[in-house]
Amino acid sequence: MADAEVLTHAAGDQKMASVDEKRDRIAERIQRRDVERLAEIEKKRVERENASLKQESTDYFTSMFQQERDNIEKKLQTVSALEKPKLIAYFDELTVALQKLQKYVNDSTMFLPRYEIKSAQESVSKLQTSISDKRDQMLPKKKFAFKSRKHDSGQPKKQEIEVDSGKATSDRAKLISDTARMDCNIEDKLSATISLNAKEVNNKDVGLFRLTDCVIKIYGAPSALHINNLKNCRVFCGPVPGSVFADNCINCVLVLSCQQLRVHTTTDTQFYLHVTSRAIIEDTTRVEFAPYTWAYDTMETDYKTTGLDRNRNNWNDVDDFNWLAIDKHSPNWTLIPEDKRVKKWDN
């Protein structure tokens, strides 16, 4: 009888313990759900605040950008009333204002939506075209030529290179980049080695068009660099305080330092890049990126002249306008493996 009572009490104790355990598990689940619910509420609150801040930043950018763009357009409309001696300084002022606007866009790309970046860049490009057209109208350029530096290429003579800064012919009008807008052009060359010095390129828009199997070295600081229709070429350029535009390049190596890089319809091309904003590619495939590794004697002076920050380099921050997925890397570009990068170039 005593044994039966002991067993009954033991069973009762086990049942009570089981009930307590169930109650504890239920309480634990309820507490965990409460924690998860509060965490989810906090997450949504933070997301709403971030979205609000981002929208406020975008709205502020749009407002400031439109204001500065309108100011430049108004100044451009009054240029026809100026006397000729004042035109050069006035156009220089417009160019500086446009460069500041471009820098504002570049510095804002980290938080702007892609459509906003694209719209702003198109507006800046249109402004640049308008300023260049008006400058050409008011201050017609002259056609000039120069000789390239002597190279150890085995050729007995220096090659005569013509740089056309004047009017465009009918076939050139078909180009995406209008060569007539450039201050310094190199065009239609095959298997040429060409060097430009600071006097020839500093503070000028430089254009490289329809080149095949060429090596181009720009020892200086152009205000902008336009590259179009290059095949099997190598291009080296000093610091550019504005943008570099590369279009329709095939199997090239482009060694560039700039505030922003824009690449269109380019394939099988390597970029050794120093960029203080970011690189943007569009309709482009099989391109590779590595840090800028070119050096020449007056490079430090050129960096000081342009104000480009050598310590800030977003060479591996590439935005592909054709790739919208955020959680997957674009298949259109990649990084050059470190063991395959060129560390030093021949000058």
CSV table of C-alpha atoms in Angstrom, one decimal:
chain,number,residue,atom,x,y,z
A,1,MET,CA,0.0,0.0,0.0
A,2,ALA,CA,2.8,2.3,0.9
A,3,ASP,CA,4.6,1.5,-2.4
A,4,ALA,CA,1.4,2.4,-4.3
A,5,GLU,CA,1.2,5.7,-2.6
A,6,VAL,CA,4.8,6.5,-3.4
A,7,LEU,CA,4.2,5.6,-7.0
A,8,THR,CA,1.1,7.8,-7.1
A,9,HIS,CA,3.0,10.7,-5.6
A,10,ALA,CA,5.8,10.3,-8.1
A,11,ALA,CA,3.4,10.2,-11.0
A,12,GLY,CA,1.8,13.3,-9.7
A,13,ASP,CA,5.1,15.1,-9.4
A,14,GLN,CA,6.1,14.1,-12.9
A,15,LYS,CA,2.7,15.4,-14.2
A,16,MET,CA,3.2,18.7,-12.4
A,17,ALA,CA,6.7,18.9,-13.7
A,18,SER,CA,5.5,18.2,-17.2
A,19,VAL,CA,2.8,20.9,-16.9
A,20,ASP,CA,5.4,23.4,-15.6
A,21,GLU,CA,7.7,22.6,-18.5
A,22,LYS,CA,4.9,23.1,-21.0
A,23,ARG,CA,3.9,26.4,-19.3
A,24,ASP,CA,7.6,27.5,-19.4
A,25,ARG,CA,7.9,26.6,-23.1
A,26,ILE,CA,4.7,28.5,-23.9
A,27,ALA,CA,5.9,31.5,-22.0
A,28,GLU,CA,9.3,31.3,-23.8
A,29,ARG,CA,7.6,31.1,-27.2
A,30,ILE,CA,5.4,34.1,-26.3
A,31,GLN,CA,8.4,36.1,-25.1
A,32,ARG,CA,10.3,35.2,-28.3
A,33,ARG,CA,7.4,36.2,-30.5
A,34,ASP,CA,7.2,39.5,-28.6
A,35,VAL,CA,10.9,40.1,-29.1
A,36,GLU,CA,10.6,39.2,-32.8
A,37,ARG,CA,7.6,41.4,-33.2
A,38,LEU,CA,9.3,44.4,-31.6
A,39,ALA,CA,12.4,43.8,-33.7
A,40,GLU,CA,10.3,43.8,-36.8
A,41,ILE,CA,8.5,47.0,-35.8
A,42,GLU,CA,11.9,48.6,-35.1
A,43,LYS,CA,13.2,47.4,-38.5
A,44,LYS,CA,10.3,48.9,-40.3
A,45,ARG,CA,10.6,52.1,-38.4
A,46,VAL,CA,14.3,52.4,-39.4
A,47,GLU,CA,13.5,51.5,-43.0
A,48,ARG,CA,10.8,54.2,-43.1
A,49,GLU,CA,13.3,56.8,-41.6
A,50,ASN,CA,16.0,55.8,-44.1
A,51,ALA,CA,13.5,56.0,-47.0
A,52,SER,CA,12.4,59.4,-45.8
A,53,LEU,CA,16.0,60.6,-45.4
A,54,LYS,CA,16.9,59.2,-48.9
A,55,GLN,CA,13.9,60.9,-50.4
A,56,GLU,CA,14.7,64.2,-48.7
A,57,SER,CA,18.3,63.9,-50.0
A,58,THR,CA,17.1,63.2,-53.5
A,59,ASP,CA,14.6,66.1,-53.4
A,60,TYR,CA,17.3,68.4,-52.1
A,61,PHE,CA,19.7,67.3,-54.9
A,62,THR,CA,17.0,67.8,-57.6
A,63,SER,CA,16.3,71.3,-56.3
A,64,MET,CA,19.9,72.4,-56.1
A,65,PHE,CA,20.8,70.8,-59.4
A,66,GLN,CA,17.9,72.5,-61.2
A,67,GLN,CA,18.9,75.8,-59.7
A,68,GLU,CA,22.5,75.6,-60.8
A,69,ARG,CA,21.6,74.3,-64.2
A,70,ASP,CA,19.1,77.1,-64.7
A,71,ASN,CA,21.8,79.7,-63.7
A,72,ILE,CA,24.2,78.3,-66.3
A,73,GLU,CA,21.5,78.3,-69.0
A,74,LYS,CA,20.7,81.9,-68.2
A,75,LYS,CA,24.3,83.0,-68.4
A,76,LEU,CA,24.6,81.2,-71.7
A,77,GLN,CA,21.7,83.1,-73.1
A,78,THR,CA,23.3,86.4,-72.4
A,79,VAL,CA,26.7,85.6,-74.0
A,80,SER,CA,25.7,87.0,-77.4
A,81,ALA,CA,25.5,90.5,-75.9
A,82,LEU,CA,29.1,90.5,-74.7
A,83,GLU,CA,32.0,92.1,-76.5
A,84,LYS,CA,34.6,89.8,-78.0
A,85,PRO,CA,37.5,90.6,-75.6
A,86,LYS,CA,35.3,89.4,-72.7
A,87,LEU,CA,34.1,86.2,-74.3
A,88,ILE,CA,37.1,84.0,-73.4
A,89,ALA,CA,36.9,84.8,-69.7
A,90,TYR,CA,33.1,84.4,-69.8
A,91,PHE,CA,33.2,81.0,-71.4
A,92,ASP,CA,35.9,79.9,-68.9
A,93,GLU,CA,33.5,81.0,-66.1
A,94,LEU,CA,30.8,78.9,-67.7
A,95,THR,CA,33.1,75.9,-68.0
A,96,VAL,CA,34.1,76.2,-64.3
A,97,ALA,CA,30.4,76.4,-63.3
A,98,LEU,CA,29.7,73.3,-65.4
A,99,GLN,CA,32.6,71.4,-63.8
A,100,LYS,CA,31.2,72.2,-60.4
A,101,LEU,CA,27.8,71.0,-61.4
A,102,GLN,CA,29.4,67.8,-62.7
A,103,LYS,CA,31.2,67.3,-59.4
A,104,TYR,CA,28.0,67.8,-57.5
A,105,VAL,CA,26.4,65.1,-59.5
A,106,ASN,CA,29.4,62.8,-59.1
A,107,ASP,CA,29.5,63.3,-55.3
A,108,SER,CA,25.8,62.6,-55.0
A,109,THR,CA,25.7,59.3,-56.9
A,110,MET,CA,26.1,57.3,-53.7
A,111,PHE,CA,22.5,58.0,-52.6
A,112,LEU,CA,20.7,58.9,-55.9
A,113,PRO,CA,18.5,56.4,-57.7
A,114,ARG,CA,19.9,55.3,-61.1
A,115,TYR,CA,17.3,57.1,-63.1
A,116,GLU,CA,18.1,60.3,-61.3
A,117,ILE,CA,21.8,59.9,-62.0
A,118,LYS,CA,21.1,59.2,-65.7
A,119,SER,CA,18.8,62.2,-66.0
A,120,ALA,CA,21.4,64.5,-64.3
A,121,GLN,CA,24.2,63.2,-66.5
A,122,GLU,CA,22.2,63.8,-69.7
A,123,SER,CA,21.4,67.4,-68.5
A,124,VAL,CA,25.1,68.0,-67.9
A,125,SER,CA,26.0,66.6,-71.3
A,126,LYS,CA,23.4,68.8,-73.0
A,127,LEU,CA,24.8,71.8,-71.2
A,128,GLN,CA,28.3,70.9,-72.2
A,129,THR,CA,27.2,70.6,-75.9
A,130,SER,CA,25.4,73.9,-75.7
A,131,ILE,CA,28.4,75.7,-74.2
A,132,SER,CA,30.8,74.1,-76.8
A,133,ASP,CA,28.5,75.0,-79.7
A,134,LYS,CA,28.1,78.6,-78.5
A,135,ARG,CA,31.8,78.9,-78.0
A,136,ASP,CA,32.5,77.6,-81.5
A,137,GLN,CA,30.0,80.1,-82.8
A,138,MET,CA,31.4,83.1,-81.0
A,139,LEU,CA,35.1,82.1,-81.0
A,140,PRO,CA,35.7,80.0,-84.1
A,141,LYS,CA,38.7,77.7,-83.7
A,142,LYS,CA,41.6,77.4,-86.1
A,143,LYS,CA,43.0,74.2,-87.5
A,144,PHE,CA,46.5,73.3,-86.4
A,145,ALA,CA,49.0,70.5,-86.4
A,146,PHE,CA,51.9,69.3,-84.3
A,147,LYS,CA,54.5,66.5,-84.4
A,148,SER,CA,54.5,63.7,-81.9
A,149,ARG,CA,57.4,63.0,-79.6
A,150,LYS,CA,60.1,60.7,-80.9
A,151,HIS,CA,59.6,57.1,-79.8
A,152,ASP,CA,61.9,54.0,-79.8
A,153,SER,CA,59.6,52.3,-82.3
A,154,GLY,CA,62.2,51.7,-84.9
A,155,GLN,CA,60.8,54.3,-87.2
A,156,PRO,CA,63.5,56.6,-88.6
A,157,LYS,CA,61.3,59.7,-88.7
A,158,LYS,CA,58.8,61.4,-86.4
A,159,GLN,CA,55.3,60.8,-87.4
A,160,GLU,CA,53.3,63.9,-88.4
A,161,ILE,CA,50.0,63.9,-86.5
A,162,GLU,CA,47.3,66.2,-87.4
A,163,VAL,CA,45.0,67.5,-84.7
A,164,ASP,CA,41.8,68.8,-86.1
A,165,SER,CA,40.0,71.4,-83.9
A,166,GLY,CA,38.0,72.9,-86.7
A,167,LYS,CA,34.8,72.1,-88.6
A,168,ALA,CA,33.6,68.6,-88.9
A,169,THR,CA,33.1,67.0,-92.3
A,170,SER,CA,30.0,65.2,-93.3
A,171,ASP,CA,31.3,61.7,-92.4
A,172,ARG,CA,32.4,62.9,-89.0
A,173,ALA,CA,28.8,64.1,-88.3
A,174,LYS,CA,27.8,60.5,-88.0
A,175,LEU,CA,30.0,60.0,-84.9
A,176,ILE,CA,28.3,59.9,-81.5
A,177,SER,CA,30.9,62.3,-80.2
A,178,ASP,CA,31.1,65.4,-82.4
A,179,THR,CA,34.8,66.0,-83.0
A,180,ALA,CA,34.2,69.7,-83.8
A,181,ARG,CA,33.5,70.3,-80.2
A,182,MET,CA,36.9,69.1,-79.1
A,183,ASP,CA,39.8,71.4,-78.5
A,184,CYS,CA,42.3,68.7,-79.5
A,185,ASN,CA,41.6,65.6,-81.7
A,186,ILE,CA,43.4,62.5,-82.9
A,187,GLU,CA,41.5,60.7,-85.6
A,188,ASP,CA,41.7,58.0,-88.2
A,189,LYS,CA,45.1,56.5,-87.3
A,190,LEU,CA,46.4,53.0,-87.8
A,191,SER,CA,49.4,51.5,-85.9
A,192,ALA,CA,50.5,54.9,-84.7
A,193,THR,CA,52.3,55.8,-81.4
A,194,ILE,CA,51.3,59.3,-80.3
A,195,SER,CA,52.2,61.4,-77.3
A,196,LEU,CA,50.6,64.7,-76.2
A,197,ASN,CA,52.2,67.0,-73.7
A,198,ALA,CA,50.7,69.3,-71.1
A,199,LYS,CA,50.8,72.4,-73.3
A,200,GLU,CA,48.7,70.6,-75.9
A,201,VAL,CA,46.1,69.2,-73.6
A,202,ASN,CA,45.8,71.0,-70.3
A,203,ASN,CA,42.3,72.4,-69.6
A,204,LYS,CA,41.2,71.2,-73.1
A,205,ASP,CA,38.6,68.7,-74.3
A,206,VAL,CA,40.6,66.0,-75.9
A,207,GLY,CA,39.1,63.5,-78.4
A,208,LEU,CA,40.4,60.2,-79.7
A,209,PHE,CA,38.3,58.9,-82.6
A,210,ARG,CA,38.5,55.9,-85.0
A,211,LEU,CA,41.9,54.5,-84.0
A,212,THR,CA,43.2,51.0,-84.6
A,213,ASP,CA,46.3,49.3,-83.1
A,214,CYS,CA,47.5,52.6,-81.7
A,215,VAL,CA,49.3,53.7,-78.5
A,216,ILE,CA,48.2,57.1,-77.1
A,217,LYS,CA,50.0,58.7,-74.2
A,218,ILE,CA,48.6,62.0,-72.8
A,219,TYR,CA,51.1,63.6,-70.4
A,220,GLY,CA,48.9,66.3,-68.9
A,221,ALA,CA,45.5,67.1,-67.5
A,222,PRO,CA,42.7,67.5,-70.1
A,223,SER,CA,39.4,69.0,-68.8
A,224,ALA,CA,37.6,66.0,-70.4
A,225,LEU,CA,38.5,63.0,-72.5
A,226,HIS,CA,36.3,61.5,-75.2
A,227,ILE,CA,37.2,58.1,-76.7
A,228,ASN,CA,35.2,56.7,-79.6
A,229,ASN,CA,35.6,53.8,-82.0
A,230,LEU,CA,39.0,52.4,-80.8
A,231,LYS,CA,40.1,48.9,-81.6
A,232,ASN,CA,43.2,47.1,-80.2
A,233,CYS,CA,44.5,50.3,-78.7
A,234,ARG,CA,46.3,51.3,-75.5
A,235,VAL,CA,45.5,54.8,-74.0
A,236,PHE,CA,47.3,56.3,-71.1
A,237,CYS,CA,46.1,59.6,-69.6
A,238,GLY,CA,47.0,61.9,-66.7
A,239,PRO,CA,44.4,63.2,-64.3
A,240,VAL,CA,41.1,64.5,-65.7
A,241,PRO,CA,39.2,66.8,-63.3
A,242,GLY,CA,36.0,66.1,-65.2
A,243,SER,CA,34.7,63.0,-67.0
A,244,VAL,CA,36.1,60.4,-69.4
A,245,PHE,CA,33.7,59.1,-72.0
A,246,ALA,CA,34.6,55.8,-73.7
A,247,ASP,CA,32.3,54.5,-76.5
A,248,ASN,CA,32.6,51.7,-78.9
A,249,CYS,CA,35.9,50.3,-77.7
A,250,ILE,CA,37.0,46.8,-78.5
A,251,ASN,CA,39.9,44.9,-77.1
A,252,CYS,CA,41.6,48.0,-75.6
A,253,VAL,CA,43.6,48.8,-72.5
A,254,LEU,CA,42.6,52.2,-71.1
A,255,VAL,CA,44.7,53.6,-68.2
A,256,LEU,CA,42.8,56.6,-66.9
A,257,SER,CA,42.5,59.0,-63.9
A,258,CYS,CA,39.3,61.1,-63.6
A,259,GLN,CA,36.5,62.2,-61.5
A,260,GLN,CA,34.0,60.0,-63.4
A,261,LEU,CA,34.1,57.4,-66.1
A,262,ARG,CA,31.2,56.7,-68.5
A,263,VAL,CA,31.5,53.6,-70.7
A,264,HIS,CA,29.1,52.7,-73.5
A,265,THR,CA,28.9,49.8,-76.0
A,266,THR,CA,32.4,48.5,-75.1
A,267,THR,CA,33.6,44.9,-75.0
A,268,ASP,CA,36.8,43.0,-74.1
A,269,THR,CA,38.5,46.0,-72.6
A,270,GLN,CA,40.6,46.5,-69.5
A,271,PHE,CA,40.5,49.7,-67.4
A,272,TYR,CA,43.3,50.6,-65.1
A,273,LEU,CA,41.4,53.2,-63.2
A,274,HIS,CA,41.7,56.0,-60.7
A,275,VAL,CA,38.2,57.5,-60.2
A,276,THR,CA,37.1,59.7,-57.3
A,277,SER,CA,33.4,59.2,-58.0
A,278,ARG,CA,32.5,56.0,-59.7
A,279,ALA,CA,32.6,54.2,-63.1
A,280,ILE,CA,29.3,53.8,-64.9
A,281,ILE,CA,28.9,51.2,-67.7
A,282,GLU,CA,26.0,50.8,-70.1
A,283,ASP,CA,25.4,48.3,-73.0
A,284,THR,CA,28.9,47.0,-72.2
A,285,THR,CA,30.2,43.4,-71.7
A,286,ARG,CA,33.4,41.6,-70.7
A,287,VAL,CA,35.2,44.6,-69.3
A,288,GLU,CA,37.8,44.3,-66.4
A,289,PHE,CA,39.0,46.8,-63.8
A,290,ALA,CA,42.2,47.3,-61.8
A,291,PRO,CA,43.8,50.2,-60.0
A,292,TYR,CA,45.6,53.0,-61.9
A,293,THR,CA,49.3,52.2,-62.2
A,294,TRP,CA,50.7,54.7,-64.8
A,295,ALA,CA,53.3,57.2,-63.7
A,296,TYR,CA,55.3,60.0,-65.4
A,297,ASP,CA,57.6,62.8,-64.3
A,298,THR,CA,55.0,65.7,-64.0
A,299,MET,CA,52.1,63.7,-62.8
A,300,GLU,CA,52.2,65.1,-59.2
A,301,THR,CA,52.0,68.6,-60.7
A,302,ASP,CA,49.1,67.7,-62.8
A,303,TYR,CA,47.2,66.3,-59.8
A,304,LYS,CA,47.8,69.5,-57.9
A,305,THR,CA,46.5,71.5,-60.9
A,306,THR,CA,43.3,69.5,-61.2
A,307,GLY,CA,42.6,69.1,-57.5
A,308,LEU,CA,41.8,65.4,-58.1
A,309,ASP,CA,42.3,63.5,-54.8
A,310,ARG,CA,44.9,60.8,-55.3
A,311,ASN,CA,44.0,59.1,-52.0
A,312,ARG,CA,40.4,58.5,-53.1
A,313,ASN,CA,39.9,55.8,-55.6
A,314,ASN,CA,36.7,53.9,-56.3
A,315,TRP,CA,38.2,51.8,-59.1
A,316,ASN,CA,36.2,48.8,-58.1
A,317,ASP,CA,32.8,50.6,-57.5
A,318,VAL,CA,31.2,50.1,-61.0
A,319,ASP,CA,27.6,50.8,-61.7
A,320,ASP,CA,26.0,48.8,-64.5
A,321,PHE,CA,22.9,50.6,-65.8
A,322,ASN,CA,21.9,47.4,-67.6
A,323,TRP,CA,22.0,45.3,-64.4
A,324,LEU,CA,19.2,46.1,-61.9
A,325,ALA,CA,19.7,43.2,-59.4
A,326,ILE,CA,21.0,44.5,-56.1
A,327,ASP,CA,21.8,41.1,-54.5
A,328,LYS,CA,23.8,39.8,-57.4
A,329,HIS,CA,27.0,41.0,-59.1
A,330,SER,CA,26.7,42.2,-62.7
A,331,PRO,CA,28.1,39.6,-65.1
A,332,ASN,CA,29.2,42.4,-67.5
A,333,TRP,CA,32.3,43.4,-65.5
A,334,THR,CA,34.9,41.9,-63.2
A,335,LEU,CA,38.2,42.7,-61.5
A,336,ILE,CA,41.5,41.8,-63.0
A,337,PRO,CA,43.2,39.2,-60.7
A,338,GLU,CA,46.0,40.8,-58.8
A,339,ASP,CA,48.6,38.5,-60.1
A,340,LYS,CA,47.6,39.4,-63.7
A,341,ARG,CA,47.6,43.2,-63.3
A,342,VAL,CA,50.3,45.3,-64.9
A,343,LYS,CA,52.2,47.0,-62.1
A,344,LYS,CA,54.4,49.3,-64.2
A,345,TRP,CA,54.1,50.6,-67.7
A,346,ASP,CA,56.9,51.6,-70.1
A,347,ASN,CA,56.9,55.4,-70.8
